[in-house]
Amino acid sequence: MPVGPDAARWVTRRGLRTVLVIVHTVTSGQILLDVVRLLAADLRVQVVFTRAPDVFGNGVSELLGRIGGVVMPWRLAIRQRFDLAVSAAYGGIEDVHAPLVVIPHGAGYQKRVSRRLGGGAVAARGVYGLSAQELVRDGMVVPSAIVLAHDAERGRLARSCPEAVAVAEVVGDASHDRLVASAGERRAYRQALGVQDDRELVVVTSTWGTRSLFGRRAELFRRMLAELPRDRYRVAALFHPNVWFGHGVWQVRAWLADCLRDGLVLIPPEADWRGALVAADHVVGDHGSVAVYGAVCGAPVLLVGDAKDDVDPESAGGLLASAAPRLRPHGPLAAQLRAAAAGHWQGRHDAVVARLTSAPGCFDRNMRRLMYRLMRMTQPLTIPRTDPVPPPHLTP
C-alpha cells in the first residue's frame, strides 16, 4: 500500500499527496472515473480507491480490478488520513479523514426518496443528495465541497439543507460535456454496436426499481423486436447498473435470452453507456438520468410510464417529464417512433439541457481547480481536455 505507517519502506516515489476515491456502486464508480482522470500525469499525486459499504456494491470489486487501481479495504481507509477524498454517494462518508468532495452520480440532483422515521412513519420525500439526511452528521456538514451542476441547484439546496450552501460549488456536468465532445464519433459508436448506416437505432433505457421501465414494462423489448421491421430498426437495451447487480448479470441475460436470440443489442454494465446515446436515432426511457442525457444528444425521446412523484419537477429530469411525449402502451410502436421523429426538431430539448448544467464545457476545468484548491496545491500548467467516450462494447 502506498498509504499507511509503513508506506515509506515500499514506495518508489515519496512525499505524494494522496487522494481517496470512495466507490459505493458501479454507477458512482463510473462517474468518479471522470473525476480522477483529471489527476492523470501529475507525479505529485497518488490515487487510492476503496469500496464503501452499499446494498448495491456488487460489481465494484470487478470495476476496480479492471482499471488496475490500488484498492484499500474500507476498514483501513477510514483509519488513514488523506489529502482529498471524492465520493458520489453518502454511506459512511462521515468516517473519512480528509477534505471531502461529493458529486452527483446522475443528471444533477433529481431523484426523490422517502425517509422512514421511527415507528415506521414515512416523512416527506426529499431530493437525494440535497437533503440534510445525506449531508449532515451530528449537526455538522460532512462534505468540504458539494458539487452542483447548475446554479439553480443552489436555491434548492438552500431550501432543503441551508447549512450546506456555504460549501456548494457550481462545477458543471461531466457526462454532458463528454457527450458533446463525443458527437463527432457517432459513426464509430454505431459500428461498434453493429448498426448499419441504413438502420435506425432505438435505445431503450431503464433505471432501477419497481417503477422503472424494466420493472413495469419488461415485455416492451419483445414487442419491439416483434413489431419493428428488422430491415429498418436495431434495438438496444441500456440498464442502470443496479438492475444488473441487484439481480445478477447472469439473471438479466437469462431473462432476455429470447430477445438476444432475436437480435437485441444488450449494453453490458462495464461498457461506457454514453456512446450508445450518441449513436441513437430514438431514445425510449423512463424517469432515470439516461433519458435526460439522451436529450443532450438530440435524438427524439419517448418516455414510458408516469413517475413524476419520483423526480423533482425543478430538475432537468422533471422538465423532460413534463415536456416529452409518452409511449402509448398499446399503440403500434413503429408508428409512434415515426410520429416522435416527425414532431422532433433540432433544439426541442434545449430547455432540458439548459436546466442540466449552467457551466457547459467547464466541468473539467472547474473540478480540477476545486480539487487542487482543497489539496492546497498549484494546478498543472496543462489545460484539461474533454475527450470523447470510448466506443461501447458488447459481450457475447
mmCIF file of C-alpha atoms in Angstrom:
data_model
loop_
_atom_site.group_PDB
_atom_site.id
_atom_site.type_symbol
_atom_site.label_atom_id
_atom_site.label_comp_id
_atom_site.label_asym_id
_atom_site.label_seq_id
_atom_site.Cartn_x
_atom_site.Cartn_y
_atom_site.Cartn_z
ATOM 1 C CA MET A 1 0.000 0.000 0.000
ATOM 2 C CA PRO A 2 1.341 3.484 -0.865
ATOM 3 C CA VAL A 3 -0.570 4.861 2.143
ATOM 4 C CA GLY A 4 -0.048 3.994 5.810
ATOM 5 C CA PRO A 5 2.615 3.940 8.506
ATOM 6 C CA ASP A 6 4.941 1.564 6.607
ATOM 7 C CA ALA A 7 4.391 3.020 3.141
ATOM 8 C CA ALA A 8 7.750 4.811 3.032
ATOM 9 C CA ARG A 9 9.557 1.449 3.135
ATOM 10 C CA TRP A 10 7.938 0.144 -0.040
ATOM 11 C CA VAL A 11 7.067 3.014 -2.351
ATOM 12 C CA THR A 12 9.191 4.212 -5.272
ATOM 13 C CA ARG A 13 8.018 7.838 -5.082
ATOM 14 C CA ARG A 14 7.712 9.614 -1.743
ATOM 15 C CA GLY A 15 6.122 12.804 -0.493
ATOM 16 C CA LEU A 16 2.983 12.487 -2.605
ATOM 17 C CA ARG A 17 -0.432 13.960 -1.898
ATOM 18 C CA THR A 18 -2.951 11.131 -1.523
ATOM 19 C CA VAL A 19 -6.483 11.090 -2.933
ATOM 20 C CA LEU A 20 -9.059 8.552 -1.767
ATOM 21 C CA VAL A 21 -11.762 7.644 -4.292
ATOM 22 C CA ILE A 22 -14.771 6.225 -2.425
ATOM 23 C CA VAL A 23 -16.707 3.832 -4.662
ATOM 24 C CA HIS A 24 -20.074 2.679 -3.330
ATOM 25 C CA THR A 25 -21.569 1.254 -6.521
ATOM 26 C CA VAL A 26 -20.665 0.712 -10.165
ATOM 27 C CA THR A 27 -22.811 3.740 -11.021
ATOM 28 C CA SER A 28 -20.890 6.034 -8.698
ATOM 29 C CA GLY A 29 -17.590 4.455 -9.724
ATOM 30 C CA GLN A 30 -18.176 5.231 -13.384
ATOM 31 C CA ILE A 31 -18.732 8.933 -12.769
ATOM 32 C CA LEU A 32 -15.794 9.100 -10.332
ATOM 33 C CA LEU A 33 -13.504 7.879 -13.110
ATOM 34 C CA ASP A 34 -14.401 11.075 -14.980
ATOM 35 C CA VAL A 35 -13.103 12.972 -11.965
ATOM 36 C CA VAL A 36 -9.846 11.177 -11.190
ATOM 37 C CA ARG A 37 -8.705 11.262 -14.807
ATOM 38 C CA LEU A 38 -8.183 14.982 -14.139
ATOM 39 C CA LEU A 39 -5.303 13.995 -11.854
ATOM 40 C CA ALA A 40 -3.534 11.970 -14.534
ATOM 41 C CA ALA A 41 0.078 12.864 -15.373
ATOM 42 C CA ASP A 42 0.611 14.665 -12.067
ATOM 43 C CA LEU A 43 3.625 12.956 -10.499
ATOM 44 C CA ARG A 44 2.847 14.644 -7.190
ATOM 45 C CA VAL A 45 -0.409 12.756 -6.603
ATOM 46 C CA GLN A 46 -1.184 9.150 -5.603
ATOM 47 C CA VAL A 47 -4.776 7.926 -6.098
ATOM 48 C CA VAL A 48 -6.157 5.132 -3.910
ATOM 49 C CA PHE A 49 -9.568 3.503 -4.271
ATOM 50 C CA THR A 50 -11.805 1.935 -1.650
ATOM 51 C CA ARG A 51 -15.086 0.046 -1.822
ATOM 52 C CA ALA A 52 -17.534 1.600 0.636
ATOM 53 C CA PRO A 53 -20.430 -0.421 2.070
ATOM 54 C CA ASP A 54 -23.591 -0.258 -0.059
ATOM 55 C CA VAL A 55 -26.543 -2.542 -0.744
ATOM 56 C CA PHE A 56 -25.715 -2.273 -4.470
ATOM 57 C CA GLY A 57 -21.984 -2.860 -4.004
ATOM 58 C CA ASN A 58 -21.873 -5.937 -6.252
ATOM 59 C CA GLY A 59 -19.617 -5.341 -9.247
ATOM 60 C CA VAL A 60 -17.442 -2.693 -7.590
ATOM 61 C CA SER A 61 -14.524 -5.069 -6.982
ATOM 62 C CA GLU A 62 -14.585 -6.123 -10.633
ATOM 63 C CA LEU A 63 -14.701 -2.480 -11.767
ATOM 64 C CA LEU A 64 -11.687 -1.569 -9.640
ATOM 65 C CA GLY A 65 -9.868 -4.691 -10.777
ATOM 66 C CA ARG A 66 -10.334 -3.742 -14.426
ATOM 67 C CA ILE A 67 -8.837 -0.278 -14.005
ATOM 68 C CA GLY A 68 -5.860 -1.593 -12.027
ATOM 69 C CA GLY A 69 -6.004 0.937 -9.199
ATOM 70 C CA VAL A 70 -4.653 0.410 -5.701
ATOM 71 C CA VAL A 71 -7.622 -0.747 -3.589
ATOM 72 C CA MET A 72 -7.573 -0.195 0.163
ATOM 73 C CA PRO A 73 -10.096 -2.085 2.305
ATOM 74 C CA TRP A 74 -12.754 0.196 3.753
ATOM 75 C CA ARG A 75 -11.842 -0.710 7.354
ATOM 76 C CA LEU A 76 -8.311 0.573 6.712
ATOM 77 C CA ALA A 77 -9.318 3.542 4.579
ATOM 78 C CA ILE A 78 -11.354 5.071 7.401
ATOM 79 C CA ARG A 79 -8.341 4.844 9.727
ATOM 80 C CA GLN A 80 -5.962 6.777 7.451
ATOM 81 C CA ARG A 81 -5.732 10.469 6.700
ATOM 82 C CA PHE A 82 -5.786 11.631 3.072
ATOM 83 C CA ASP A 83 -5.222 14.963 1.382
ATOM 84 C CA LEU A 84 -8.515 14.666 -0.506
ATOM 85 C CA ALA A 85 -11.451 12.255 -0.789
ATOM 86 C CA VAL A 86 -14.041 12.132 -3.562
ATOM 87 C CA SER A 87 -17.396 10.343 -3.437
ATOM 88 C CA ALA A 88 -20.596 10.135 -5.490
ATOM 89 C CA ALA A 89 -22.696 8.618 -2.678
ATOM 90 C CA TYR A 90 -23.096 9.172 1.032
ATOM 91 C CA GLY A 91 -22.873 5.963 3.048
ATOM 92 C CA GLY A 92 -20.125 6.141 5.674
ATOM 93 C CA ILE A 93 -18.638 9.409 4.430
ATOM 94 C CA GLU A 94 -18.615 10.825 7.958
ATOM 95 C CA ASP A 95 -15.912 8.282 8.864
ATOM 96 C CA VAL A 96 -13.416 9.523 6.250
ATOM 97 C CA HIS A 97 -10.472 11.655 7.393
ATOM 98 C CA ALA A 98 -9.912 14.062 4.511
ATOM 99 C CA PRO A 99 -11.358 17.147 2.851
ATOM 100 C CA LEU A 100 -14.309 15.518 1.094
ATOM 101 C CA VAL A 101 -15.925 16.377 -2.241
ATOM 102 C CA VAL A 102 -19.301 14.828 -3.094
ATOM 103 C CA ILE A 103 -20.651 14.865 -6.634
ATOM 104 C CA PRO A 104 -23.967 13.715 -8.130
ATOM 105 C CA HIS A 105 -23.894 10.355 -9.894
ATOM 106 C CA GLY A 106 -26.748 11.139 -12.276
ATOM 107 C CA ALA A 107 -28.192 14.050 -14.224
ATOM 108 C CA GLY A 108 -27.820 16.525 -11.404
ATOM 109 C CA TYR A 109 -29.950 16.059 -8.299
ATOM 110 C CA GLN A 110 -33.362 14.867 -9.416
ATOM 111 C CA LYS A 111 -34.424 11.714 -7.572
ATOM 112 C CA ARG A 112 -36.942 11.987 -4.767
ATOM 113 C CA VAL A 113 -36.598 9.430 -1.982
ATOM 114 C CA SER A 114 -38.737 8.601 1.030
ATOM 115 C CA ARG A 115 -37.428 8.955 4.566
ATOM 116 C CA ARG A 116 -38.530 6.398 7.131
ATOM 117 C CA LEU A 117 -38.907 7.748 10.636
ATOM 118 C CA GLY A 118 -39.055 5.919 13.940
ATOM 119 C CA GLY A 119 -42.111 3.714 14.362
ATOM 120 C CA GLY A 120 -42.418 3.127 10.613
ATOM 121 C CA ALA A 121 -43.785 6.561 9.660
ATOM 122 C CA VAL A 122 -42.650 7.958 6.300
ATOM 123 C CA ALA A 123 -41.516 11.581 6.089
ATOM 124 C CA ALA A 124 -41.931 13.932 3.159
ATOM 125 C CA ARG A 125 -39.876 12.943 0.142
ATOM 126 C CA GLY A 126 -36.578 14.767 -0.251
ATOM 127 C CA VAL A 127 -34.189 15.057 -3.189
ATOM 128 C CA TYR A 128 -31.326 12.591 -2.890
ATOM 129 C CA GLY A 129 -28.062 14.456 -2.394
ATOM 130 C CA LEU A 130 -29.572 17.796 -1.395
ATOM 131 C CA SER A 131 -31.081 16.884 1.966
ATOM 132 C CA ALA A 132 -29.662 17.065 5.463
ATOM 133 C CA GLN A 133 -30.049 13.303 5.847
ATOM 134 C CA GLU A 134 -27.153 12.742 3.443
ATOM 135 C CA LEU A 135 -25.079 15.826 4.149
ATOM 136 C CA VAL A 136 -25.218 16.422 7.915
ATOM 137 C CA ARG A 137 -23.984 14.255 10.782
ATOM 138 C CA ASP A 138 -24.197 15.294 14.442
ATOM 139 C CA GLY A 139 -25.078 18.834 13.444
ATOM 140 C CA MET A 140 -22.065 19.255 11.127
ATOM 141 C CA VAL A 141 -21.985 19.377 7.322
ATOM 142 C CA VAL A 142 -19.763 16.452 6.334
ATOM 143 C CA PRO A 143 -18.519 17.409 2.844
ATOM 144 C CA SER A 144 -15.948 20.134 2.369
ATOM 145 C CA ALA A 145 -17.458 20.764 -1.069
ATOM 146 C CA ILE A 146 -20.780 19.780 -2.649
ATOM 147 C CA VAL A 147 -20.588 19.776 -6.436
ATOM 148 C CA LEU A 148 -23.600 21.246 -8.237
ATOM 149 C CA ALA A 149 -24.241 21.091 -11.964
ATOM 150 C CA HIS A 150 -26.442 24.173 -12.151
ATOM 151 C CA ASP A 151 -26.820 27.497 -10.371
ATOM 152 C CA ALA A 152 -30.488 26.687 -9.696
ATOM 153 C CA GLU A 153 -29.452 23.749 -7.522
ATOM 154 C CA ARG A 154 -28.004 26.187 -5.009
ATOM 155 C CA GLY A 155 -31.507 27.516 -4.349
ATOM 156 C CA ARG A 156 -32.906 24.010 -3.984
ATOM 157 C CA LEU A 157 -30.095 23.180 -1.546
ATOM 158 C CA ALA A 158 -30.834 26.343 0.427
ATOM 159 C CA ARG A 159 -34.406 25.157 0.981
ATOM 160 C CA SER A 160 -33.559 21.575 1.940
ATOM 161 C CA CYS A 161 -30.248 21.988 3.802
ATOM 162 C CA PRO A 162 -29.381 25.682 4.224
ATOM 163 C CA GLU A 163 -26.334 24.989 6.380
ATOM 164 C CA ALA A 164 -24.677 23.272 3.380
ATOM 165 C CA VAL A 165 -24.931 26.212 0.968
ATOM 166 C CA ALA A 166 -21.604 27.632 2.165
ATOM 167 C CA VAL A 167 -19.707 24.652 0.728
ATOM 168 C CA ALA A 168 -21.679 24.325 -2.529
ATOM 169 C CA GLU A 169 -19.715 24.718 -5.777
ATOM 170 C CA VAL A 170 -21.272 25.044 -9.244
ATOM 171 C CA VAL A 171 -18.918 22.925 -11.347
ATOM 172 C CA GLY A 172 -20.974 21.578 -14.253
ATOM 173 C CA ASP A 173 -21.837 18.128 -15.546
ATOM 174 C CA ALA A 174 -19.146 15.699 -16.716
ATOM 175 C CA SER A 175 -21.426 13.465 -18.788
ATOM 176 C CA HIS A 176 -22.982 16.418 -20.596
ATOM 177 C CA ASP A 177 -19.548 17.671 -21.597
ATOM 178 C CA ARG A 178 -18.309 14.264 -22.707
ATOM 179 C CA LEU A 179 -21.455 13.605 -24.742
ATOM 180 C CA VAL A 180 -20.952 16.906 -26.555
ATOM 181 C CA ALA A 181 -17.279 16.065 -27.138
ATOM 182 C CA SER A 182 -18.303 12.640 -28.492
ATOM 183 C CA ALA A 183 -20.737 13.866 -31.153
ATOM 184 C CA GLY A 184 -18.155 13.510 -33.913
ATOM 185 C CA GLU A 185 -17.661 9.826 -33.072
ATOM 186 C CA ARG A 186 -21.271 8.853 -33.788
ATOM 187 C CA ARG A 187 -20.428 6.671 -36.780
ATOM 188 C CA ALA A 188 -17.734 4.790 -34.837
ATOM 189 C CA TYR A 189 -20.161 4.122 -31.988
ATOM 190 C CA ARG A 190 -22.783 2.800 -34.410
ATOM 191 C CA GLN A 191 -20.245 0.493 -35.985
ATOM 192 C CA ALA A 192 -19.248 -0.795 -32.541
ATOM 193 C CA LEU A 193 -22.894 -1.654 -31.903
ATOM 194 C CA GLY A 194 -23.293 -3.352 -35.276
ATOM 195 C CA VAL A 195 -25.718 -0.733 -36.631
ATOM 196 C CA GLN A 196 -25.587 -0.295 -40.385
ATOM 197 C CA ASP A 197 -25.920 3.129 -41.993
ATOM 198 C CA ASP A 198 -29.423 2.370 -43.303
ATOM 199 C CA ARG A 199 -30.770 1.290 -39.880
ATOM 200 C CA GLU A 200 -32.290 3.364 -37.096
ATOM 201 C CA LEU A 201 -31.025 2.602 -33.610
ATOM 202 C CA VAL A 202 -33.640 2.559 -30.850
ATOM 203 C CA VAL A 203 -32.021 2.754 -27.406
ATOM 204 C CA VAL A 204 -34.394 1.586 -24.671
ATOM 205 C CA THR A 205 -33.141 2.651 -21.272
ATOM 206 C CA SER A 206 -34.344 1.672 -17.822
ATOM 207 C CA THR A 207 -33.399 2.886 -14.381
ATOM 208 C CA TRP A 208 -33.791 0.528 -11.418
ATOM 209 C CA GLY A 209 -36.696 -0.076 -9.064
ATOM 210 C CA THR A 210 -40.251 -1.306 -9.306
ATOM 211 C CA ARG A 211 -41.432 1.912 -11.001
ATOM 212 C CA SER A 212 -38.812 1.681 -13.758
ATOM 213 C CA LEU A 213 -39.389 0.679 -17.359
ATOM 214 C CA PHE A 214 -37.947 -2.793 -16.812
ATOM 215 C CA GLY A 215 -39.825 -3.122 -13.531
ATOM 216 C CA ARG A 216 -43.187 -2.345 -15.121
ATOM 217 C CA ARG A 217 -42.879 -2.901 -18.864
ATOM 218 C CA ALA A 218 -40.274 -5.612 -19.424
ATOM 219 C CA GLU A 219 -42.393 -7.006 -22.270
ATOM 220 C CA LEU A 220 -41.602 -3.884 -24.305
ATOM 221 C CA PHE A 221 -38.327 -5.393 -25.521
ATOM 222 C CA ARG A 222 -40.085 -8.423 -27.003
ATOM 223 C CA ARG A 223 -42.754 -6.222 -28.554
ATOM 224 C CA MET A 224 -40.172 -4.002 -30.205
ATOM 225 C CA LEU A 225 -38.319 -6.925 -31.690
ATOM 226 C CA ALA A 226 -41.592 -8.401 -32.956
ATOM 227 C CA GLU A 227 -43.152 -5.188 -34.325
ATOM 228 C CA LEU A 228 -40.274 -3.123 -35.660
ATOM 229 C CA PRO A 229 -39.121 -4.098 -39.167
ATOM 230 C CA ARG A 230 -35.646 -5.615 -38.889
ATOM 231 C CA ASP A 231 -34.529 -4.112 -42.187
ATOM 232 C CA ARG A 232 -35.042 -0.644 -40.693
ATOM 233 C CA TYR A 233 -34.536 -0.785 -36.917
ATOM 234 C CA ARG A 234 -31.991 -2.098 -34.412
ATOM 235 C CA VAL A 235 -32.999 -2.225 -30.740
ATOM 236 C CA ALA A 236 -30.500 -1.795 -27.884
ATOM 237 C CA ALA A 237 -31.182 -2.186 -24.145
ATOM 238 C CA LEU A 238 -29.389 0.036 -21.658
ATOM 239 C CA PHE A 239 -29.950 -0.788 -17.975
ATOM 240 C CA HIS A 240 -28.935 1.041 -14.807
ATOM 241 C CA PRO A 241 -26.115 -0.920 -13.116
ATOM 242 C CA ASN A 242 -28.386 -1.505 -10.110
ATOM 243 C CA VAL A 243 -30.564 -3.688 -12.333
ATOM 244 C CA TRP A 244 -27.543 -5.778 -13.289
ATOM 245 C CA PHE A 245 -26.048 -6.038 -9.821
ATOM 246 C CA GLY A 246 -29.290 -6.120 -7.880
ATOM 247 C CA HIS A 247 -30.452 -9.227 -9.747
ATOM 248 C CA GLY A 248 -27.170 -10.571 -11.118
ATOM 249 C CA VAL A 249 -25.601 -10.316 -14.566
ATOM 250 C CA TRP A 250 -26.472 -13.922 -15.367
ATOM 251 C CA GLN A 251 -30.104 -13.388 -14.388
ATOM 252 C CA VAL A 252 -30.590 -10.281 -16.529
ATOM 253 C CA ARG A 253 -29.137 -12.031 -19.548
ATOM 254 C CA ALA A 254 -31.257 -15.107 -18.814
ATOM 255 C CA TRP A 255 -34.440 -13.021 -18.639
ATOM 256 C CA LEU A 256 -33.610 -11.546 -22.050
ATOM 257 C CA ALA A 257 -32.262 -14.731 -23.657
ATOM 258 C CA ASP A 258 -35.046 -14.958 -26.243
ATOM 259 C CA CYS A 259 -34.651 -11.254 -27.078
ATOM 260 C CA LEU A 260 -30.908 -11.706 -27.548
ATOM 261 C CA ARG A 261 -31.574 -14.565 -29.952
ATOM 262 C CA ASP A 262 -33.886 -12.256 -31.885
ATOM 263 C CA GLY A 263 -31.255 -9.550 -32.262
ATOM 264 C CA LEU A 264 -31.471 -7.356 -29.149
ATOM 265 C CA VAL A 265 -28.266 -5.404 -28.501
ATOM 266 C CA LEU A 266 -27.575 -5.566 -24.760
ATOM 267 C CA ILE A 267 -25.072 -2.980 -23.478
ATOM 268 C CA PRO A 268 -23.130 -4.665 -20.637
ATOM 269 C CA PRO A 269 -22.733 -2.812 -17.340
ATOM 270 C CA GLU A 270 -18.983 -2.407 -17.732
ATOM 271 C CA ALA A 271 -19.317 -0.583 -21.082
ATOM 272 C CA ASP A 272 -19.482 3.199 -21.301
ATOM 273 C CA TRP A 273 -23.193 3.786 -21.876
ATOM 274 C CA ARG A 274 -22.781 7.260 -23.305
ATOM 275 C CA GLY A 275 -21.587 6.101 -26.719
ATOM 276 C CA ALA A 276 -24.902 4.286 -27.242
ATOM 277 C CA LEU A 277 -26.790 7.543 -26.692
ATOM 278 C CA VAL A 278 -24.637 9.380 -29.230
ATOM 279 C CA ALA A 279 -25.363 6.573 -31.700
ATOM 280 C CA ALA A 280 -29.124 6.560 -31.092
ATOM 281 C CA ASP A 281 -31.803 7.675 -33.548
ATOM 282 C CA HIS A 282 -34.526 7.217 -30.919
ATOM 283 C CA VAL A 283 -34.405 7.077 -27.115
ATOM 284 C CA VAL A 284 -37.189 5.338 -25.204
ATOM 285 C CA GLY A 285 -36.793 5.716 -21.461
ATOM 286 C CA ASP A 286 -38.255 6.276 -18.026
ATOM 287 C CA HIS A 287 -37.563 8.734 -15.194
ATOM 288 C CA GLY A 288 -33.873 7.798 -14.928
ATOM 289 C CA SER A 289 -30.967 10.067 -15.789
ATOM 290 C CA VAL A 290 -30.096 8.367 -19.070
ATOM 291 C CA ALA A 291 -33.198 9.691 -20.828
ATOM 292 C CA VAL A 292 -32.137 13.207 -19.796
ATOM 293 C CA TYR A 293 -28.705 12.650 -21.296
ATOM 294 C CA GLY A 294 -30.429 11.321 -24.418
ATOM 295 C CA ALA A 295 -31.899 14.807 -24.801
ATOM 296 C CA VAL A 296 -28.338 16.197 -24.854
ATOM 297 C CA CYS A 297 -27.574 14.070 -27.904
ATOM 298 C CA GLY A 298 -30.523 15.422 -29.882
ATOM 299 C CA ALA A 299 -32.481 12.228 -30.511
ATOM 300 C CA PRO A 300 -36.279 12.167 -30.111
ATOM 301 C CA VAL A 301 -37.123 10.996 -26.574
ATOM 302 C CA LEU A 302 -40.235 8.960 -25.778
ATOM 303 C CA LEU A 303 -40.995 8.350 -22.113
ATOM 304 C CA VAL A 304 -42.666 5.243 -20.721
ATOM 305 C CA GLY A 305 -44.983 5.470 -17.742
ATOM 306 C CA ASP A 306 -45.507 8.331 -15.338
ATOM 307 C CA ALA A 307 -43.209 8.544 -12.323
ATOM 308 C CA LYS A 308 -43.431 12.275 -11.665
ATOM 309 C CA ASP A 309 -43.518 11.640 -7.929
ATOM 310 C CA ASP A 310 -40.011 10.154 -8.213
ATOM 311 C CA VAL A 311 -38.479 13.208 -9.901
ATOM 312 C CA ASP A 312 -38.077 16.745 -8.600
ATOM 313 C CA PRO A 313 -40.056 18.949 -11.021
ATOM 314 C CA GLU A 314 -37.347 21.640 -10.761
ATOM 315 C CA SER A 315 -34.659 19.297 -12.125
ATOM 316 C CA ALA A 316 -33.758 18.600 -15.738
ATOM 317 C CA GLY A 317 -35.476 15.229 -15.396
ATOM 318 C CA GLY A 318 -38.610 16.916 -14.118
ATOM 319 C CA LEU A 319 -38.616 19.308 -17.064
ATOM 320 C CA LEU A 320 -38.185 16.425 -19.510
ATOM 321 C CA ALA A 321 -41.044 14.537 -17.832
ATOM 322 C CA SER A 322 -43.345 17.492 -18.381
ATOM 323 C CA ALA A 323 -42.323 18.113 -21.998
ATOM 324 C CA ALA A 324 -41.508 14.794 -23.700
ATOM 325 C CA PRO A 325 -44.191 12.689 -25.424
ATOM 326 C CA ARG A 326 -45.316 9.416 -23.852
ATOM 327 C CA LEU A 327 -45.226 5.990 -25.444
ATOM 328 C CA ARG A 328 -48.787 4.648 -25.570
ATOM 329 C CA PRO A 329 -48.810 1.139 -24.050
ATOM 330 C CA HIS A 330 -50.985 -0.473 -26.702
ATOM 331 C CA GLY A 331 -50.309 1.671 -29.754
ATOM 332 C CA PRO A 332 -48.261 0.443 -32.734
ATOM 333 C CA LEU A 333 -44.614 1.002 -31.880
ATOM 334 C CA ALA A 334 -43.281 1.785 -35.352
ATOM 335 C CA ALA A 335 -45.956 4.411 -35.883
ATOM 336 C CA GLN A 336 -45.152 6.030 -32.540
ATOM 337 C CA LEU A 337 -41.441 6.182 -33.331
ATOM 338 C CA ARG A 338 -42.188 7.771 -36.697
ATOM 339 C CA ALA A 339 -44.540 10.285 -35.103
ATOM 340 C CA ALA A 340 -41.973 11.201 -32.438
ATOM 341 C CA ALA A 341 -39.340 11.729 -35.124
ATOM 342 C CA ALA A 342 -41.697 13.821 -37.247
ATOM 343 C CA GLY A 343 -42.569 16.007 -34.251
ATOM 344 C CA HIS A 344 -38.948 16.455 -33.223
ATOM 345 C CA TRP A 345 -36.784 19.367 -34.236
ATOM 346 C CA GLN A 346 -33.248 20.448 -33.527
ATOM 347 C CA GLY A 347 -33.262 22.255 -30.232
ATOM 348 C CA ARG A 348 -36.543 20.812 -28.983
ATOM 349 C CA HIS A 349 -34.915 19.824 -25.692
ATOM 350 C CA ASP A 350 -32.713 22.894 -25.317
ATOM 351 C CA ALA A 351 -34.581 23.909 -22.154
ATOM 352 C CA VAL A 352 -33.906 20.495 -20.608
ATOM 353 C CA VAL A 353 -30.215 20.696 -21.465
ATOM 354 C CA ALA A 354 -30.019 24.259 -20.141
ATOM 355 C CA ARG A 355 -31.519 23.039 -16.850
ATOM 356 C CA LEU A 356 -28.976 20.205 -16.693
ATOM 357 C CA THR A 357 -25.872 22.417 -16.483
ATOM 358 C CA SER A 358 -25.203 26.136 -16.212
ATOM 359 C CA ALA A 359 -21.495 25.567 -16.894
ATOM 360 C CA PRO A 360 -21.455 23.699 -20.225
ATOM 361 C CA GLY A 361 -17.993 22.604 -21.271
ATOM 362 C CA CYS A 362 -16.477 23.671 -17.952
ATOM 363 C CA PHE A 363 -16.654 20.583 -15.737
ATOM 364 C CA ASP A 364 -13.040 19.520 -16.187
ATOM 365 C CA ARG A 365 -11.550 22.938 -15.516
ATOM 366 C CA ASN A 366 -13.833 23.698 -12.577
ATOM 367 C CA MET A 367 -13.492 20.269 -10.980
ATOM 368 C CA ARG A 368 -9.713 20.228 -11.261
ATOM 369 C CA ARG A 369 -9.493 23.718 -9.791
ATOM 370 C CA LEU A 370 -11.655 22.640 -6.848
ATOM 371 C CA MET A 371 -9.629 19.515 -6.100
ATOM 372 C CA TYR A 372 -6.279 21.267 -6.178
ATOM 373 C CA ARG A 373 -7.606 24.068 -4.010
ATOM 374 C CA LEU A 374 -8.686 21.562 -1.355
ATOM 375 C CA MET A 375 -5.310 19.800 -1.589
ATOM 376 C CA ARG A 376 -3.590 23.200 -1.286
ATOM 377 C CA MET A 377 -1.577 22.590 -4.428
ATOM 378 C CA THR A 378 -0.896 24.532 -7.583
ATOM 379 C CA GLN A 379 -2.574 23.101 -10.660
ATOM 380 C CA PRO A 380 -0.557 21.616 -13.535
ATOM 381 C CA LEU A 381 0.122 24.072 -16.336
ATOM 382 C CA THR A 382 -1.794 21.948 -18.840
ATOM 383 C CA ILE A 383 -5.393 22.757 -19.807
ATOM 384 C CA PRO A 384 -7.797 19.860 -19.184
ATOM 385 C CA ARG A 385 -9.259 18.433 -22.383
ATOM 386 C CA THR A 386 -12.674 16.779 -22.512
ATOM 387 C CA ASP A 387 -12.191 13.606 -24.529
ATOM 388 C CA PRO A 388 -14.830 11.583 -26.395
ATOM 389 C CA VAL A 389 -16.011 8.487 -24.564
ATOM 390 C CA PRO A 390 -14.700 5.089 -25.729
ATOM 391 C CA PRO A 391 -16.878 3.067 -28.117
ATOM 392 C CA PRO A 392 -19.412 0.833 -26.382
ATOM 393 C CA HIS A 393 -18.570 -2.842 -26.475
ATOM 394 C CA LEU A 394 -20.794 -5.889 -26.402
ATOM 395 C CA THR A 395 -20.430 -9.216 -24.624
ATOM 396 C CA PRO A 396 -21.126 -12.476 -26.446
#
